[in-house]
XYZ file of C-alpha atoms in Angstrom:
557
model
C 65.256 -55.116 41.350
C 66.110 -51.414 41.071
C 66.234 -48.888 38.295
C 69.040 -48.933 35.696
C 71.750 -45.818 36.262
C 71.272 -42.916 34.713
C 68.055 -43.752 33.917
C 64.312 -42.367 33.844
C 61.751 -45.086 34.713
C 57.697 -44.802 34.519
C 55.363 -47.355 36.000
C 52.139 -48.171 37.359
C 51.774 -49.980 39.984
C 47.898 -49.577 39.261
C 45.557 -47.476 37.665
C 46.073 -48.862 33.888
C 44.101 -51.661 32.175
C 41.724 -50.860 35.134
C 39.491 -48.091 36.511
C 40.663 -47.682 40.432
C 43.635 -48.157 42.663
C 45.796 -45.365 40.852
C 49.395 -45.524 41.928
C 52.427 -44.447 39.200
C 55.900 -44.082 39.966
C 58.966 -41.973 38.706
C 62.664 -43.180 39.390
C 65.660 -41.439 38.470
C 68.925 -43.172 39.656
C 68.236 -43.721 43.728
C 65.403 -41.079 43.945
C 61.283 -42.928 44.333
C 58.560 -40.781 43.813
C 55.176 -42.119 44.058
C 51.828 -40.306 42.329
C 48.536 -41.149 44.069
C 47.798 -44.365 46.355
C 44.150 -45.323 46.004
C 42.130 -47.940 46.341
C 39.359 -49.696 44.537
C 36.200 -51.784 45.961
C 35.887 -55.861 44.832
C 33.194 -57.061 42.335
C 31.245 -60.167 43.479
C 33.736 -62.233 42.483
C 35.873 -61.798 45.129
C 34.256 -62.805 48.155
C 34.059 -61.381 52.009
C 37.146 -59.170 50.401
C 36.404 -55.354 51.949
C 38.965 -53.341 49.665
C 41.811 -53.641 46.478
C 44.893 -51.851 47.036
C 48.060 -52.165 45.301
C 50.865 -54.254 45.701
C 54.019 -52.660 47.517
C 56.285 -55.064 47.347
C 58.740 -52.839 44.890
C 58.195 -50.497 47.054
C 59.078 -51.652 50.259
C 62.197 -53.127 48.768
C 63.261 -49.561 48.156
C 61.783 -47.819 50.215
C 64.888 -45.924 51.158
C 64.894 -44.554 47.965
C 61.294 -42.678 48.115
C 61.363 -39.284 48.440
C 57.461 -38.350 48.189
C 53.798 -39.701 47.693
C 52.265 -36.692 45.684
C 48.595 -36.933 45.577
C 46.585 -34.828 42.720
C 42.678 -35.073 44.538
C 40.783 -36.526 46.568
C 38.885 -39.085 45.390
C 38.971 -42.587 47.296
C 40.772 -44.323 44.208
C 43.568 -41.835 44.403
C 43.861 -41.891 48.562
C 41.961 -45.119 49.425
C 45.088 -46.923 50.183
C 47.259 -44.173 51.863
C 46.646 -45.724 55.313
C 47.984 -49.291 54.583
C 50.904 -47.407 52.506
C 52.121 -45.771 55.522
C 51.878 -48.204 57.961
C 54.753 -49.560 55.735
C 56.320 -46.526 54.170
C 57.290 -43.467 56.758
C 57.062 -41.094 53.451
C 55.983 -37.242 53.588
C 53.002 -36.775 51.818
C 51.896 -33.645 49.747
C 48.668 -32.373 48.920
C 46.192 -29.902 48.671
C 43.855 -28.291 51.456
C 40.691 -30.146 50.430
C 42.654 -33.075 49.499
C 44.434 -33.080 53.026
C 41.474 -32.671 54.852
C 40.459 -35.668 53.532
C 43.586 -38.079 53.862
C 43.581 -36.581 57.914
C 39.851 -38.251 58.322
C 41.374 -41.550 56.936
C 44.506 -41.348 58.705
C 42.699 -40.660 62.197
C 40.744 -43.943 61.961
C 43.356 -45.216 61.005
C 45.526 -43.768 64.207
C 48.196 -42.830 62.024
C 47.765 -38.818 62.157
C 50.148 -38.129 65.012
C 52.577 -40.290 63.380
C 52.498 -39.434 59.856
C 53.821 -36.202 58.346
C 51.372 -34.273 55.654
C 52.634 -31.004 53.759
C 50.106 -28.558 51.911
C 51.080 -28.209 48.763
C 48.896 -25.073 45.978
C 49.358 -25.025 42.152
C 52.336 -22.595 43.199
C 54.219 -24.693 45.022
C 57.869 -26.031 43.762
C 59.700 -29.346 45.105
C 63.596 -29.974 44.860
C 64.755 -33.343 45.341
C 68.268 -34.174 44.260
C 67.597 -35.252 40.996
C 64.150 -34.051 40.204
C 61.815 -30.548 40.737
C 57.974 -30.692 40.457
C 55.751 -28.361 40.142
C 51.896 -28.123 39.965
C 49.037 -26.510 37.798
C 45.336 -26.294 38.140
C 42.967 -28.822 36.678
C 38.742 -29.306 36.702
C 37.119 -32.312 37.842
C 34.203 -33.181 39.965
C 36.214 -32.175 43.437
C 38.006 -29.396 44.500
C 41.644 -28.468 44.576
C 43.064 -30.639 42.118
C 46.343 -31.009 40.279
C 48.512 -31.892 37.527
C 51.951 -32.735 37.588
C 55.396 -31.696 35.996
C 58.618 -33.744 36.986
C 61.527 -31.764 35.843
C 64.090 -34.291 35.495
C 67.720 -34.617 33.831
C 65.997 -36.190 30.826
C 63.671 -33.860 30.247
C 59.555 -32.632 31.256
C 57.537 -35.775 32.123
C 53.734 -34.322 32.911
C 50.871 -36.485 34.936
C 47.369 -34.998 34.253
C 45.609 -36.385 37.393
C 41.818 -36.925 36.661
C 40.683 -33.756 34.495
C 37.884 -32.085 32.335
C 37.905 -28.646 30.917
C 35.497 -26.252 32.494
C 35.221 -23.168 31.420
C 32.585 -22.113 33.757
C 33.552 -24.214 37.271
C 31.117 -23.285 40.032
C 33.656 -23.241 42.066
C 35.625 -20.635 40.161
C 38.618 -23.032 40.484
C 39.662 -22.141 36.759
C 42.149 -24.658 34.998
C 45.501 -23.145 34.589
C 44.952 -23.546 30.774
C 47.757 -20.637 30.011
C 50.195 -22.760 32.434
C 49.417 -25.782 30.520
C 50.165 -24.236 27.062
C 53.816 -22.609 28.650
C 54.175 -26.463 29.999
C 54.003 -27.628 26.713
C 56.240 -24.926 24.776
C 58.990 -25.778 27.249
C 58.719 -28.975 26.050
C 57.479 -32.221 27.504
C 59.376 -35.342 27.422
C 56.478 -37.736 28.535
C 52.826 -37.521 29.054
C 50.536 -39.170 31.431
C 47.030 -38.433 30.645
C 43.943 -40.119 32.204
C 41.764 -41.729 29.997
C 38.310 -42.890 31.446
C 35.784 -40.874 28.976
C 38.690 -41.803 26.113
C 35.685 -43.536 24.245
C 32.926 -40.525 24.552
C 33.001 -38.032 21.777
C 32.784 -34.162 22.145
C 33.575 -32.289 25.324
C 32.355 -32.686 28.575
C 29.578 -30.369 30.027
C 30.210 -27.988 32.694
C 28.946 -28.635 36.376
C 27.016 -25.705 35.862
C 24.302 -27.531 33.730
C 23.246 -29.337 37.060
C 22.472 -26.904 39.455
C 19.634 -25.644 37.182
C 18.236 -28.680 37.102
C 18.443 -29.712 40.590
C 16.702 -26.379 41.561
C 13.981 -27.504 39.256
C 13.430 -30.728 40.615
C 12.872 -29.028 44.168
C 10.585 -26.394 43.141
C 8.400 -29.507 41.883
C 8.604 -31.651 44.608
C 5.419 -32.073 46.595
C 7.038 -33.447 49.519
C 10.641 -34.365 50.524
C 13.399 -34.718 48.354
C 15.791 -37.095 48.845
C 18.916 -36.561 47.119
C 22.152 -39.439 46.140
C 25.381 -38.289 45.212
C 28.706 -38.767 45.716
C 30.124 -37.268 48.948
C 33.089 -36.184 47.395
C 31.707 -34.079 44.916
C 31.343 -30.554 47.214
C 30.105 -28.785 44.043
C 27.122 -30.992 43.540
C 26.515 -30.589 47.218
C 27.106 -26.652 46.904
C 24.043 -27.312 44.669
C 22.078 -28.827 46.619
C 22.396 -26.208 49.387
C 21.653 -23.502 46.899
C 18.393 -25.386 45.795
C 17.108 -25.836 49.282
C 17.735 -22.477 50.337
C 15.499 -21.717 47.310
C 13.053 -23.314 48.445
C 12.885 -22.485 51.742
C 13.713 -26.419 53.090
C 16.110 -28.075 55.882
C 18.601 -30.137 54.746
C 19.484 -33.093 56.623
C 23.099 -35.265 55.611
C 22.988 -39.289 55.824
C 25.461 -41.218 55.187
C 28.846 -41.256 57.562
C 30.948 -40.089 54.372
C 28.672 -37.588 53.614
C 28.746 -36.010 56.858
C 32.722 -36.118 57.180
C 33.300 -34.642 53.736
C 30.996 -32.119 54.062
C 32.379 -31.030 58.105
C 35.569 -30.825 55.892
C 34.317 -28.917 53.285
C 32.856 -26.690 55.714
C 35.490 -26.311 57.646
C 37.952 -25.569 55.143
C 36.090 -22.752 53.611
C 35.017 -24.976 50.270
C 31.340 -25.578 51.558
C 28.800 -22.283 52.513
C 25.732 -23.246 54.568
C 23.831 -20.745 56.133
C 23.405 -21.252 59.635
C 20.661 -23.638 61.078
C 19.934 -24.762 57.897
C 21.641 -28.466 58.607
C 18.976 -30.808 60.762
C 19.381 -34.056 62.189
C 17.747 -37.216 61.332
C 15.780 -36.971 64.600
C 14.692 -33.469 63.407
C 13.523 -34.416 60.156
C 9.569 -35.803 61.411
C 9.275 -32.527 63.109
C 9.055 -30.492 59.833
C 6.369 -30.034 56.922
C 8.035 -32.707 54.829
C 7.507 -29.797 52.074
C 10.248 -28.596 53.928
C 13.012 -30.956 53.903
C 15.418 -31.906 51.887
C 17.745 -35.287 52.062
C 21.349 -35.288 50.741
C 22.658 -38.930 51.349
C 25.127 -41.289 49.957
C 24.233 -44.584 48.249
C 24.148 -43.207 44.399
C 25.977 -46.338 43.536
C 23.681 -48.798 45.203
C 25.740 -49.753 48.162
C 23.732 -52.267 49.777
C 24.822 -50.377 53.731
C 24.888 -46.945 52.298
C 21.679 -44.726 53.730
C 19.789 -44.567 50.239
C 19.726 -48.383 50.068
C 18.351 -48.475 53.933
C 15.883 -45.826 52.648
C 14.690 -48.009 49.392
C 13.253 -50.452 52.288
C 12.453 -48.349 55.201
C 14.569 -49.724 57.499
C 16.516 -45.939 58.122
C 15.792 -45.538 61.642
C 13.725 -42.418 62.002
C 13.178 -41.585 58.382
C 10.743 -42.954 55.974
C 10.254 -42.455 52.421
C 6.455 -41.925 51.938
C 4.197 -41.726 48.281
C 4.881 -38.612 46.612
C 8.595 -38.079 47.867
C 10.682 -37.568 45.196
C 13.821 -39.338 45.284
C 16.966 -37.821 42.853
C 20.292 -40.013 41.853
C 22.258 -37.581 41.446
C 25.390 -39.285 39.690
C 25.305 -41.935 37.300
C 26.056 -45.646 37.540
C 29.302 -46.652 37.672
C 29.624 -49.528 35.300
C 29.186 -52.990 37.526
C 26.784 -51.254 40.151
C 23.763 -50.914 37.704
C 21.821 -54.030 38.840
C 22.353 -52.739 42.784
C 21.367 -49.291 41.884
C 18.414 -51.096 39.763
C 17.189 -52.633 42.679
C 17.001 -49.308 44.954
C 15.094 -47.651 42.527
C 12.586 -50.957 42.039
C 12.332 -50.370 45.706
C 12.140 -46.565 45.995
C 8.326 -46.850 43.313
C 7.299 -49.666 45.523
C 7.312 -47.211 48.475
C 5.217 -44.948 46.170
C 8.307 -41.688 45.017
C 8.870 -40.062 42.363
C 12.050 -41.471 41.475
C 14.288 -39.190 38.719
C 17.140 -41.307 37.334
C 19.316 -42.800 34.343
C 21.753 -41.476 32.713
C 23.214 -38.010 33.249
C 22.709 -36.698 30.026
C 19.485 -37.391 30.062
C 18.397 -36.189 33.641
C 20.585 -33.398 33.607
C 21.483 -34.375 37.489
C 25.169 -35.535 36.681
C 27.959 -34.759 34.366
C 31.047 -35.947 34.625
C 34.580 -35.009 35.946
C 36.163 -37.215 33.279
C 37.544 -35.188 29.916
C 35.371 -36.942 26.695
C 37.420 -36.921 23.248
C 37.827 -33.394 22.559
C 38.790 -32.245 26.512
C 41.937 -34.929 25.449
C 42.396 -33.812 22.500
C 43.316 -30.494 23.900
C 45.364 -31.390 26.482
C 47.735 -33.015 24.417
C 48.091 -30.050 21.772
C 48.458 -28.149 24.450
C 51.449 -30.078 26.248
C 52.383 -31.869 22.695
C 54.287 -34.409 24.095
C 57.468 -36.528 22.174
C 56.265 -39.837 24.274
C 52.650 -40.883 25.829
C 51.176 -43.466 27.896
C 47.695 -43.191 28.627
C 46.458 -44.103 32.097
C 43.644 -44.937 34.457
C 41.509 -46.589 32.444
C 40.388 -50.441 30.991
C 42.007 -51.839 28.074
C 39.627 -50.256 25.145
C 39.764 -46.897 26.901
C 44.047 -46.512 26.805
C 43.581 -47.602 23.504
C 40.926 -45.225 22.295
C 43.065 -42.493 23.803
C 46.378 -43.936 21.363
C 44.219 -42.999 18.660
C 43.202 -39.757 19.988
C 47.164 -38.843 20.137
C 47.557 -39.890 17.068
C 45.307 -37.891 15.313
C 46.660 -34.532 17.346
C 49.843 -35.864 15.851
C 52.105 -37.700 18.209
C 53.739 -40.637 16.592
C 52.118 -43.940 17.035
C 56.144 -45.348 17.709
C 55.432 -43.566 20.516
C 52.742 -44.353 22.754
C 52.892 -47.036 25.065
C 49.750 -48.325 26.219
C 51.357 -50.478 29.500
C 49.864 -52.993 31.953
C 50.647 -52.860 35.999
C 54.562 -53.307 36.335
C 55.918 -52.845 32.969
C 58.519 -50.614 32.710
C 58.870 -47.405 30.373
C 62.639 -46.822 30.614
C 63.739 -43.437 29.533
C 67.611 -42.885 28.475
C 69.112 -40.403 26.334
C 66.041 -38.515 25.665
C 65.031 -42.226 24.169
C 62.012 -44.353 25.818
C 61.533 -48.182 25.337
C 58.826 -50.466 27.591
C 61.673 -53.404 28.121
C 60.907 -55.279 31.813
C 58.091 -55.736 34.596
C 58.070 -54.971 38.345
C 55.908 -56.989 40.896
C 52.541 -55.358 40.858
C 49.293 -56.622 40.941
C 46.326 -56.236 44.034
C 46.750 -56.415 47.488
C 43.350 -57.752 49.552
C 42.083 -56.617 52.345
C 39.948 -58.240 54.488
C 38.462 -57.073 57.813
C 42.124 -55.863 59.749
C 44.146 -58.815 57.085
C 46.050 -57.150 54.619
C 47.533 -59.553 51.830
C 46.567 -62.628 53.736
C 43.894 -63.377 51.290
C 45.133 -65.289 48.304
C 43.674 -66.901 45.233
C 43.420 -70.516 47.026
C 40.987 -69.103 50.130
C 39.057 -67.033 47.452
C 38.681 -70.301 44.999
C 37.257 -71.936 48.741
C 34.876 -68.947 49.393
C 33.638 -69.315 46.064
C 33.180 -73.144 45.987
C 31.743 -72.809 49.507
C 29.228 -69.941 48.148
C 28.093 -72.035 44.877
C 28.354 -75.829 46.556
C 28.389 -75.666 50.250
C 30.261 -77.915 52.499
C 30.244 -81.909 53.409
C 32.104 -82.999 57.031
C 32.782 -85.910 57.383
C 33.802 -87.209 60.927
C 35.429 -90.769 61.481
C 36.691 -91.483 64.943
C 39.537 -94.747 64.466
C 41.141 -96.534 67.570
C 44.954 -96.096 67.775
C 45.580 -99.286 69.200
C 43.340 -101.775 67.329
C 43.009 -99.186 64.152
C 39.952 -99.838 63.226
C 36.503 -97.550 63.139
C 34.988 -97.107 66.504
C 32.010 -94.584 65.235
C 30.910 -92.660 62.671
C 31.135 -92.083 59.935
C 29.148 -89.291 60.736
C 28.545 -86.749 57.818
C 27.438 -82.802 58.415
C 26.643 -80.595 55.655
C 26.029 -76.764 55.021
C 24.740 -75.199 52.185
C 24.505 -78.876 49.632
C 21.424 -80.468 50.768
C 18.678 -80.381 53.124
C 19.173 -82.731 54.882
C 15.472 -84.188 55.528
C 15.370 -84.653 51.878
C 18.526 -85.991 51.035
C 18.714 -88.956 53.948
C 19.209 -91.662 51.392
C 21.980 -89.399 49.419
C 23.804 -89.304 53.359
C 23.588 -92.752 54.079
C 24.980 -93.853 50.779
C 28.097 -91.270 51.345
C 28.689 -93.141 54.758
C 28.926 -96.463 53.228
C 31.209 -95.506 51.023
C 33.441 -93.716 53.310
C 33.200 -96.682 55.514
C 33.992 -99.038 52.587
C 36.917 -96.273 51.760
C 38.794 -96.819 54.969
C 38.864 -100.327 55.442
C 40.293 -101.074 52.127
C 42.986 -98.856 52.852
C 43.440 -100.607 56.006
C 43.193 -103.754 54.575
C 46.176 -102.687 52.327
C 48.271 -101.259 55.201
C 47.927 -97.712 54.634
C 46.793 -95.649 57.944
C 48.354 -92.431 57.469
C 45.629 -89.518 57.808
C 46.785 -87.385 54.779
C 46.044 -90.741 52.162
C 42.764 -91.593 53.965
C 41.542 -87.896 53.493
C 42.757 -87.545 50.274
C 41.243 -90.708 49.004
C 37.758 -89.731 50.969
C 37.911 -86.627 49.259
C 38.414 -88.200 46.078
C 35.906 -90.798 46.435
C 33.147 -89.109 47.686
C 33.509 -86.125 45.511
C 33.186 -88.489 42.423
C 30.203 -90.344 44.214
C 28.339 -86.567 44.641
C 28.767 -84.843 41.293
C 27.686 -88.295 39.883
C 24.526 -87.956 42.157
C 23.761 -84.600 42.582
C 25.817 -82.431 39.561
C 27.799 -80.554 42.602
C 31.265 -80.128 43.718
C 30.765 -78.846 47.061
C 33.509 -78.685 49.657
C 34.462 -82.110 51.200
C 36.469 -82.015 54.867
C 37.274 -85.469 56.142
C 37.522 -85.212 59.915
C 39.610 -88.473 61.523
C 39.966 -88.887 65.839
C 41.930 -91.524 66.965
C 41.572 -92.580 70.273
């Protein structure tokens, strides 16, 4: 399916009605160009499954149409996917210096670097494609280097935010280009796609600047070591954390693989100052006053591999988390990860630390990078926008943001609030959501990408709720009739000491099963299994209340 002539068409491919995976999409005539690729991680739903990524398909069926993957930061849901996309896509991509950084560590384990060809790209930069010129302004958010969008297109302005808050005070004196924004909007903007994650908080968001007082507060109190949880991406939180440690006169060492990436790329790239010999290894750490160390680590989230959870039960090899640490999460629960986090920190005050967590508002050890109501609010009047479609975010979030655009006075005809694949078709200087593109979420599982489908995740979960039942019959081919067995193996049902009676019963029957199918003439393997299956999976949840999975097993010799 392409794009109608003459015709401006926005979509998502992900990132709306969810909170990960961001991927939108501009087409004008035969011209692609793709915003973001990232990824998102599985719930416990969806079993053994590693990583979420969008689907390509559209993509791939044009991809000699795509011009450009622009990417607006660096966080793992807006570059998580990049190496699956261009193992299919040969596309130039274009991005910051932070951000590239970044997408070069993922690429290399990936071995796609040589192979794959990355522009810089600054707030200053301008693109001309046939059809369409972009160009960039500054934005806040919890990383550095990152960017909005304008597509200057034969229909008119259409603007992507990226992920944004307004800071007035940035610790990284990256200042938002908040005059840029307002000349954006005075020129006129045809569309508007605005993130929406904090769409449901009310006032503004604090500045990052909050934190570091805080932080430097928690050290001076600390008896011991501090142990500190963040997010690895967020180089002004660990800018913080440096600052506080130098303060006190500590080491600092970095656990966590991601952590110690990101931060050789922040370091590298000029974004990151550490004075010299500050940074010890975990060997090193023993050898020091633990009144002089500090801990920066990943695992905020409760990853159950990530060093802070490895910590939370001692099993960190070389470093132990004594009484009277104190132990700092840094960055507040993503919804969905609150029971894994809650379970670190029952774990930390068994091991005896002072554990400071909860919200961020009410630690002061975390704000956010997402805009609340009024940081919205503002960037609409300021780019005041004849159509919007709010983005990245769950259901109740794009539709909080509707109503914020209403009340800045956009008109509620409209704003389209679209699922994954539909279609905002612009023509005329006149928009209308008409159609739907294949989109939806690619698995991946170990080196499988896509392979996974609904029917082996209904198995896995069966399997994980039920267990298993094998049942092996061994027929002769000549005389066709049952030379042993049945013989019945099980994993994860019952134990099978207690449950010998249950066994011998499902034997019987299976016995009983064959030879009245034999009796009526019927030998073929796929009818006896299926009518094994059936019977005995009848015969159990009568029994037993269970549906676990049956596998008839037949050997003819």
């Amino acid at each position: 399916m392409s794009t109608q002539q003459n015709t401006l068409s926005i979509f998502a491919l992900g990132g709306v009605n969810e909170v990960g995976k961001n991927m939108y999409v501009l087409q004008y005539e035969d011209e692609i160009i793709v915003i973001d690729c990232g990824s998102k991680f599985p719930d416990e739903s969806l079993l053994g499954i590693d990583l979420i990524i969008p689907d390509l398909a559209y993509l791939e069926e044009n991809k000699e149409k795509i011009r450009a993957l622009l990417v607006t930061h660096g966080h793992e849901d807006h570059i998580g996917a990049i190496p699956y996309f261009l193992k299919k896509l040969k596309v130039p991509v274009y991005a910051t210096r932070f951000t590239l950084g970044l997408i070069e560590l993922k690429l290399t384990e990936h071995r796609l670097l040589g192979d794959s060809e990355l522009i810089e790209i600054h707030s200053e930069s301008e693109l001309t494609f046939q059809n369409i010129k972009v160009s960039f302004f500054k934005t806040n958010h919890s990383i550095p280097d990152c960017l909005g969008i304008v597509f200057d297109t034969p229909e008119g302005n259409v603007v992507h935010t990226g992920d944004f808050k307004f800071d007035l005070t940035p610790v990284n004196q990256q200042y938002a280009d908040i005059h840029k924004m307002a000349e954006i909007g005075k020129n006129g903007v045809l569309a508007l796609l605005s993130e929406s994650t904090n769409a449901e908080r009310p006032g503004s968001t604090p500045s990052e600047r909050i934190v570091g007082d805080h932080v430097e507060e928690a050290f001076m109190k600390a008896k011991r070591k501090v142990i500190i949880s963040t997010f690895a991406s967020n180089i002004n939180r660990v800018q913080q954390v440096v600052d506080a440690t130098i303060k006190t006169n500590r080491k600092l060492a970095l656990l966590g693989r991601s952590m110690i990436n990101v931060v050789d790329v922040a370091i590298k790239r000029g974004y990151l100052q550490i004075p010299e010999g500050m940074l010890i290894d975990a060997e090193e750490i023993n050898t020091f006053a633990p009144e002089h160390v500090a801990i920066l680590c990943t695992g905020s989230q409760g990853e159950p591999m990530a060093a802070l959870a490895r910590l939370s039960t001692n099993s960190y090899r070389n470093v132990e988390i004594l009484p009277e640490d104190t132990v700092i999460f840094a960055a507040s629960p993503i919804p969905g990860n609150e029971r894994n986090v809650s379970r670190i920190i029952d774990n930390l005050y068994t091991l005896g630390a002072n554990v400071i967590y909860g919200s961020g508002s009410s630690t002061k050890m975390h704000v956010s990078g997402h805009g609340y109501q009024e940081d919205l609010k503002l960037m609409l009047t300021f780019m005041r926008p004849t159509y919007f479609i709010p983005i990245h975010g769950e259901y109740r979030m794009l539709y909080q943001h509707q109503k914020l655009a209403e009340q800045v006075g956009v008109d509620k005809n409209n704003i389209f609030i679209i699922k994954n694949g539909d279609v905002v078709d612009i023509k005329n200087k006149t928009a209308a959501k008409t159609r739907r593109l294949p989109a939806g979420d690619t698995y991946v599982d170990g080196v499988g990408v896509g392979d996974i489908g609904e029917i082996v995740l209904r198995d896995r979960k069966q399997l994980s709720e039920d267990g298993m039942i094998i049942i092996v019959i061994t027929l002769s081919k000549a005389e066709r009739k049952i030379i042993s067995g049945p013989d019945t193996i099980t994993r994860g049902f019952v134990f099978v000491r207690d449950s010998e009676q249950l066994l011998r019963d499902v034997n019987r029957l299976v016995k009983k099963t064959v030879i009245e199918l034999q009796e009526d003439n019927i030998y073929k393997w796929d009818i006896m299994k299926k009518n094994i299956k059936k019977t005995i999976g009848q015969f159990l949840f009568t029994h037993t209340k269970r549906k676990p999975m049956i596998l008839p097993i037949i050997i003819e010799i």
